[in-house]
Structure formats: structure tokens, C-alpha cells
DNA sequence: ATAGGGTTAG
């Protein structure tokens, strides 16, 4: 043993030598070619470090730039530029190749700042950068969005004449794109005399990343006209662009293109096609692609799972999640995030807890993002207390803006506007800067609670905190003013908007017109909506509601005809209630639930009891022009009433009855639940498409303001 | 001897 150690000390590298015959000559052992051979055979970082230290003591490196370069190249291969750095600095007058090698080691090893530092040192030393240098340096600028540095490097490229090298140009386009300066990139692109596929793809990707999918597709078209055909990288970008457009028809043609050229062999292409279909609302085709994939990775699974969640088929996602667990791909933290969101969408606390437990058991760790999503899930499943506890369980230094945002929106959706405002100022006191999502949350919290003055103040404060009001913030304001009956103030705000109002803005106004029975503004809002979203059934229904409330049956009929001719049908109302481990769903007037006979009897009984307590059915909630008696029957069978009736029969009297509905809760049901909460002394919690209603002792937490 | 374009969640 001792002998061996001695041996190693004297001849540290002999054991790494593959050719024993090479050891014979003393002269050879000290020669450059000996170390060269050694380096060529070296295949581990530890061996490389041994060779390095041996060379350093023998003083070889300084004499032989070739060996120095080999070591630096090797270090960069093993992703250890730090070890290469000191060697590099010891070298006397490294040439530009060595500089490039060192810069590359940093750039590819994920050390952008060190890359740039070295580049500056290179400039100061007076070594000229060349066509190889720029792509590495530009990549570093791109990865940290360092626009100014990027422009400086661009200037250097122009001065040295390398700005017309096709590799440098492609890197410039990419750098400007990643720095958010798409048009600067476009100028470089336009001035190129010759463009290959990589340059086109870089520009197509640039527009896609800038969320300008139309431009991406125009360029893709132009590229094909130039006689260039796409490869799988291009197709991935084009698929993302089509996904952003949400154009289902184009999605099919991109899919067909990918099939024709056998690009689906590439897993990435398959994944991006799945995501594209999901964003275009065609999750069925996404599933077909997923099912036909020869190989799937975690991203394939996550894409299809989130596809289902995005398209309102969260229960399908939960089914597929079970398949995933027995597949060769195990759930990762992103999967966890998707599944928690799926439970939040369903409003199912039982499933949410199950997933939460799964995450804890799988020990993959819960980062702050997942923690925030879990908080959000609990809030959306009606359990605001757990969300608050989870917020407090996290050390202040671990919380990020999203943690605060989730808490604010949680308070908001449960109608606690004052608390939301308190949290909003607390976060600012703690030095957390509000972002655009914070303002969406706080404005909608003010809206739910009818806190008009506070809301106006927050909206005005946005600019002070250098957050530019976006269309969605205007939508919140219109919603807030509109609900409060300030319809014309809301309309004036729309007219002042710097960018054209979208469906969210007009939708908020339309809803407000329904609450306050304003046909005039309602018509304006509806006409805009029919143009923007001709396929969206909800708006036809809302407008019909407005007409029905003032008995304009002729207009109601016209709208119904209009819907029919477009092939639209009112989405079925659906309410869900959890009973132990069972989840029970109720459609209006369906007989599918095993308890439906009991539930129907109960609901009719409830109507009688409520009437004795003073309840008057709100017949304006029935859209059809039918007999009064039929209207009462239709109201009784609303899905949320069926679910609540079920709850009264089955759920432990000590526990709250919690119901989730896919659409907004109707006026009549809202009034009925106040009576039921009083008569039966029960807490009823209803989550509708918009917010939570907590009924207790004859009142609702929304104070009839929703 | 060295180089440029890519996918999932919120």
C-alpha cells in the first residue's frame, strides 16, 4: 500500500497511461507529445486535473500554448471553466483561438457574466475578436437580456467587419429577439444578402417569442417561397405561433405538414403539436397525437395534461394522471403544478388534498411556485383558511410576488375586499413590488366587495408604481363601476382606453347591463361582443337575459334564432358537490344521479318551506316564455339547487354544504340559498364561475353584490 | 482546432 502511494507520488500519471511501452523513454515522458497523448486519452475530470497539476509543476504549459489549449478545451467539455480560468490567465499571450475557447467554455457552461467579463478583457488586451467570438458572446447577452451589452458587441462586429458573417448575423437576430428588441433583429435580418434555414428560423422564433404569431407565419410562408424547406426546429416554432393564434384550421395544416415530412419522429415536434392543438381548443387531436407517439417524455405527458386542464376537461387530466404513474415517465414538479391547477379548476378539495399528499410522498420537493399554486388551489376550493396558513408558514424571505398575489385574489374571490387591501399595503411595506397580476387581483377584489373609491385609487396608483394599465385592468374597472351601477362612467372609461377593448371589457359591461337592466348600453356591448367572439354562447345568453327581464320576447326570439343559425347551444349548467370521497354532479333536470328521485322530492319540499318563510321565486331568471307554473318548476330544478338539496340530505349538519357551479349562480338560486341557510341553520358555500358566495343565517358574504 | 435557430407550468 505504502509502495503504491510512493509510486503515485513520483509518477502521478503512469496509471492513466494506456500504452505501457510509452513509459520506457525518459525523454518522451517530458515531451509535449507525451502529454498530448495523455490528454487525448483522458476521459474524466479528475484525471484531467491530475494532468493539469503535473503540467503546471513541470512548467510545460507556459512553453506550449498547444497543451494549454487542449486542457482548456477539455475543461470546457467537462463544464468546468473555473478550473480553466487560472490556467488561461497564466498563459503568455494566448491567441484568439484560445480566447475563443475560453469564452466558449464560459458561454456554454452557463456563466454569461464571466463570458462578458472575459470578452471585455480580450478587448482591453487588444486581441481582435473574430467570427467565432461573436456568437458565444451574443449568446451570453441573450441569456440575460443584456440589450446594451448586446448593442456594444454588435458595434464591435460592425467595426471588425464580422457583422456580415452568416453565423454572427443569426446570433444577432437571436440576441435581439431574446432581449425583446424584435425590430432591431429584423433590421439585421433584412440587410442579410443570403439567409439559410437557421436565420429564417431565428427570425420566425423571434416573432413567436414576441407574441406576434401572424408575423411568424408570414415569414414562414416567405421562407417556403424562397425554396427553403423547414426542419423540425422550424416546425416547433411555427406550431407555437399557431398555438398563440388559436387557429384550429391552421393547426391541422401544420400537423399535416409535420406528418408529411416525418418530423413527428422528433419528440419535441410531437410535444409542440400537442401544445398547439391544446391552445387551439382541439384537445381531441392533441390526444390523438399523444396516443400515436412512439416515444414520450415528461413534457409530452405534461403537455397533454395541461391541454385538458386548459380546455376545461380537468377530470380527464386526472384520469390520465393515473396512467402516467404506471408509465415509464414519472410525474415531475411541473406535473404536480398542472394537477394542482386541475383540482383548483374542479374546485375539488378532496382531490386537491390527494394530489397534495401525493406530492409530499413523492418527495420531489415543493418550491415556492408549487407552494403558491397549492395555496391558490385551497382558496379556489373554498378553503381560504388553509391558504392563509400556508402563506404564513412560509418565511417572508421565501415568498415572492405571486405568493402575495394568490393571497390577495383569495381574499378577493371570497368577498373580503378590506382584507385584500390590507395585504396589498402590507406587501408594499415589506418592499415587494406589485406587478400587473397584483393589480388584476386587487382591482377584482375591490370589484367583488363594491369598494369603488378604493378601486379607483388603486387604478390611479398603478402608474405611480410604474405598472402600465393593460386591457385586463380596464376590464376590472369596467366590472367594478358597472356592478355599482355607474354604467355610463364605465362606458366613458372604455372610450378613453389607449388600445381597443377586448371581449373581457365588453363582457364586463354587458354583465353590468344585465344586473341593472340597461338595454341601451347592453346592445352596444353585445354587438361588439358578437363581432369579437361570434361563437361565444354566454354573450347571447346574457343579452337574452336583458331582453327577457323587460319582457322583450320578440328580441329574445331573434337572438335564439341567431344562435341556432350559428349552430350554438347554451352551455349546460352543471353543479358539483363532494360527499366524502364521492363527487356528485347535477345537470339541470337530469335523472342520472343515483339519488335523483330523493333529490327531486327534497327540492320541491324546500320550495314550499322557503315560501312559508317569505321567498318569492324570481321568474325573470327563466329565459323561456312559458307559463308561470312551468317557470317555477324550471327554477326548482336548477343544478345548484339540486346539489344543495343533496347536501342538506347527506352532509353532516355540522359541516358546510359546498357546491361548485360551472356558470354564474342565478339570481333566484342566490335568494333561495339565503332562505335555506336561515331555515336549516346551515352554512352553504357556492363557487360559481366568478367568485365564492358564503351563505349563513339568511345572508350572503357578497352582500347581494356580485 | 472553435459558431447561429427549439418544446412543458404561471
CSV table of N, CA and C (backbone and C1' of nucleotides) in Angstrom, one decimal, chain A residues 97 100 136 167 196 199 201 231 266 268, chain B:
chain,number,residue,atom,x,y,z
A,97,UNK,N,-7.7,32.1,-30.9
A,97,UNK,CA,-8.3,30.8,-30.8
A,97,UNK,C,-8.5,30.4,-29.3
A,100,UNK,N,-11.2,32.4,-27.7
A,100,UNK,CA,-12.5,31.9,-28.1
A,100,UNK,C,-12.9,30.6,-27.3
A,136,UNK,N,-20.6,33.3,-29.4
A,136,UNK,CA,-20.6,33.0,-28.0
A,136,UNK,C,-21.0,34.2,-27.1
A,167,UNK,N,-23.1,33.4,-39.5
A,167,UNK,CA,-23.3,32.9,-38.1
A,167,UNK,C,-23.5,34.0,-37.2
A,196,UNK,N,-29.9,31.4,-44.6
A,196,UNK,CA,-30.1,30.0,-44.6
A,196,UNK,C,-31.3,29.7,-43.7
A,199,UNK,N,-31.2,31.1,-40.1
A,199,UNK,CA,-31.5,32.6,-40.0
A,199,UNK,C,-33.1,32.8,-40.0
A,201,UNK,N,-35.3,30.6,-39.3
A,201,UNK,CA,-35.9,30.1,-38.1
A,201,UNK,C,-35.8,31.0,-36.9
A,231,UNK,N,-37.2,22.5,-41.2
A,231,UNK,CA,-36.8,21.3,-40.5
A,231,UNK,C,-37.6,21.2,-39.1
A,266,UNK,N,-39.4,13.3,-34.2
A,266,UNK,CA,-38.7,14.1,-33.1
A,266,UNK,C,-39.8,14.4,-32.0
A,268,UNK,N,-39.8,16.4,-29.6
A,268,UNK,CA,-40.1,17.9,-29.4
A,268,UNK,C,-41.2,18.3,-30.4
B,1,DA,P,-6.7,20.9,-37.0
B,1,DA,O5',-8.1,21.6,-37.0
B,1,DA,C5',-9.3,21.0,-36.5
B,1,DA,C4',-9.7,21.4,-35.1
B,1,DA,C3',-10.8,22.5,-35.1
B,1,DA,O3',-11.8,21.9,-34.3
B,1,DA,C1',-8.9,23.2,-33.8
B,2,DT,P,-13.3,22.2,-34.7
B,2,DT,O5',-13.7,23.5,-33.8
B,2,DT,C5',-13.5,23.4,-32.4
B,2,DT,C4',-14.2,24.7,-31.8
B,2,DT,C3',-15.4,25.1,-32.5
B,2,DT,O3',-16.5,25.2,-31.6
B,2,DT,C1',-14.0,26.9,-32.3
B,3,DA,P,-18.0,24.8,-32.1
B,3,DA,O5',-18.5,26.2,-32.6
B,3,DA,C5',-18.5,27.3,-31.7
B,3,DA,C4',-19.5,28.3,-32.1
B,3,DA,C3',-20.9,27.7,-32.5
B,3,DA,O3',-21.8,28.4,-31.6
B,3,DA,C1',-20.1,29.0,-34.3
B,4,DG,P,-23.2,27.9,-31.4
B,4,DG,O5',-24.1,28.8,-32.4
B,4,DG,C5',-24.3,30.2,-32.2
B,4,DG,C4',-25.3,30.7,-33.1
B,4,DG,C3',-26.6,29.9,-33.0
B,4,DG,O3',-27.4,30.5,-32.0
B,4,DG,C1',-26.0,30.5,-35.3
B,5,DG,P,-28.4,29.6,-31.2
B,5,DG,O5',-29.7,29.5,-32.1
B,5,DG,C5',-30.5,30.6,-32.3
B,5,DG,C4',-31.8,30.2,-33.0
B,5,DG,C3',-32.6,29.1,-32.3
B,5,DG,O3',-33.4,29.7,-31.3
B,5,DG,C1',-32.4,28.6,-34.6
B,6,DG,P,-33.7,29.0,-30.0
B,6,DG,O5',-34.6,27.7,-30.4
B,6,DG,C5',-35.9,28.0,-31.0
B,6,DG,C4',-36.8,26.9,-30.7
B,6,DG,C3',-36.9,26.6,-29.2
B,6,DG,O3',-38.3,26.6,-28.9
B,6,DG,C1',-36.4,24.6,-30.3
B,7,DT,P,-38.8,27.0,-27.5
B,7,DT,O5',-39.8,25.9,-27.1
B,7,DT,C5',-40.9,25.5,-28.0
B,7,DT,C4',-41.5,24.2,-27.5
B,7,DT,C3',-41.9,24.2,-26.1
B,7,DT,O3',-43.2,24.7,-25.9
B,7,DT,C1',-40.8,22.2,-26.7
B,8,DT,P,-43.5,25.6,-24.7
B,8,DT,O5',-43.9,24.5,-23.6
B,8,DT,C5',-44.9,23.5,-23.9
B,8,DT,C4',-45.2,22.7,-22.7
B,8,DT,C3',-45.5,23.5,-21.5
B,8,DT,O3',-46.9,23.7,-21.4
B,8,DT,C1',-43.9,21.8,-20.9
B,9,DA,P,-47.5,25.1,-21.0
B,9,DA,O5',-47.4,25.0,-19.4
B,9,DA,C5',-48.2,24.0,-18.7
B,9,DA,C4',-48.0,24.2,-17.3
B,9,DA,C3',-48.4,25.6,-16.8
B,9,DA,O3',-49.7,25.5,-16.1
B,9,DA,C1',-46.3,25.0,-15.9
B,10,DG,P,-50.6,26.8,-16.1
B,10,DG,O5',-50.0,27.9,-15.2
B,10,DG,C5',-50.0,27.8,-13.8
B,10,DG,C4',-49.5,29.1,-13.2
B,10,DG,C3',-50.3,30.3,-13.7
B,10,DG,O3',-50.8,31.1,-12.6
B,10,DG,C1',-48.0,30.5,-14.2
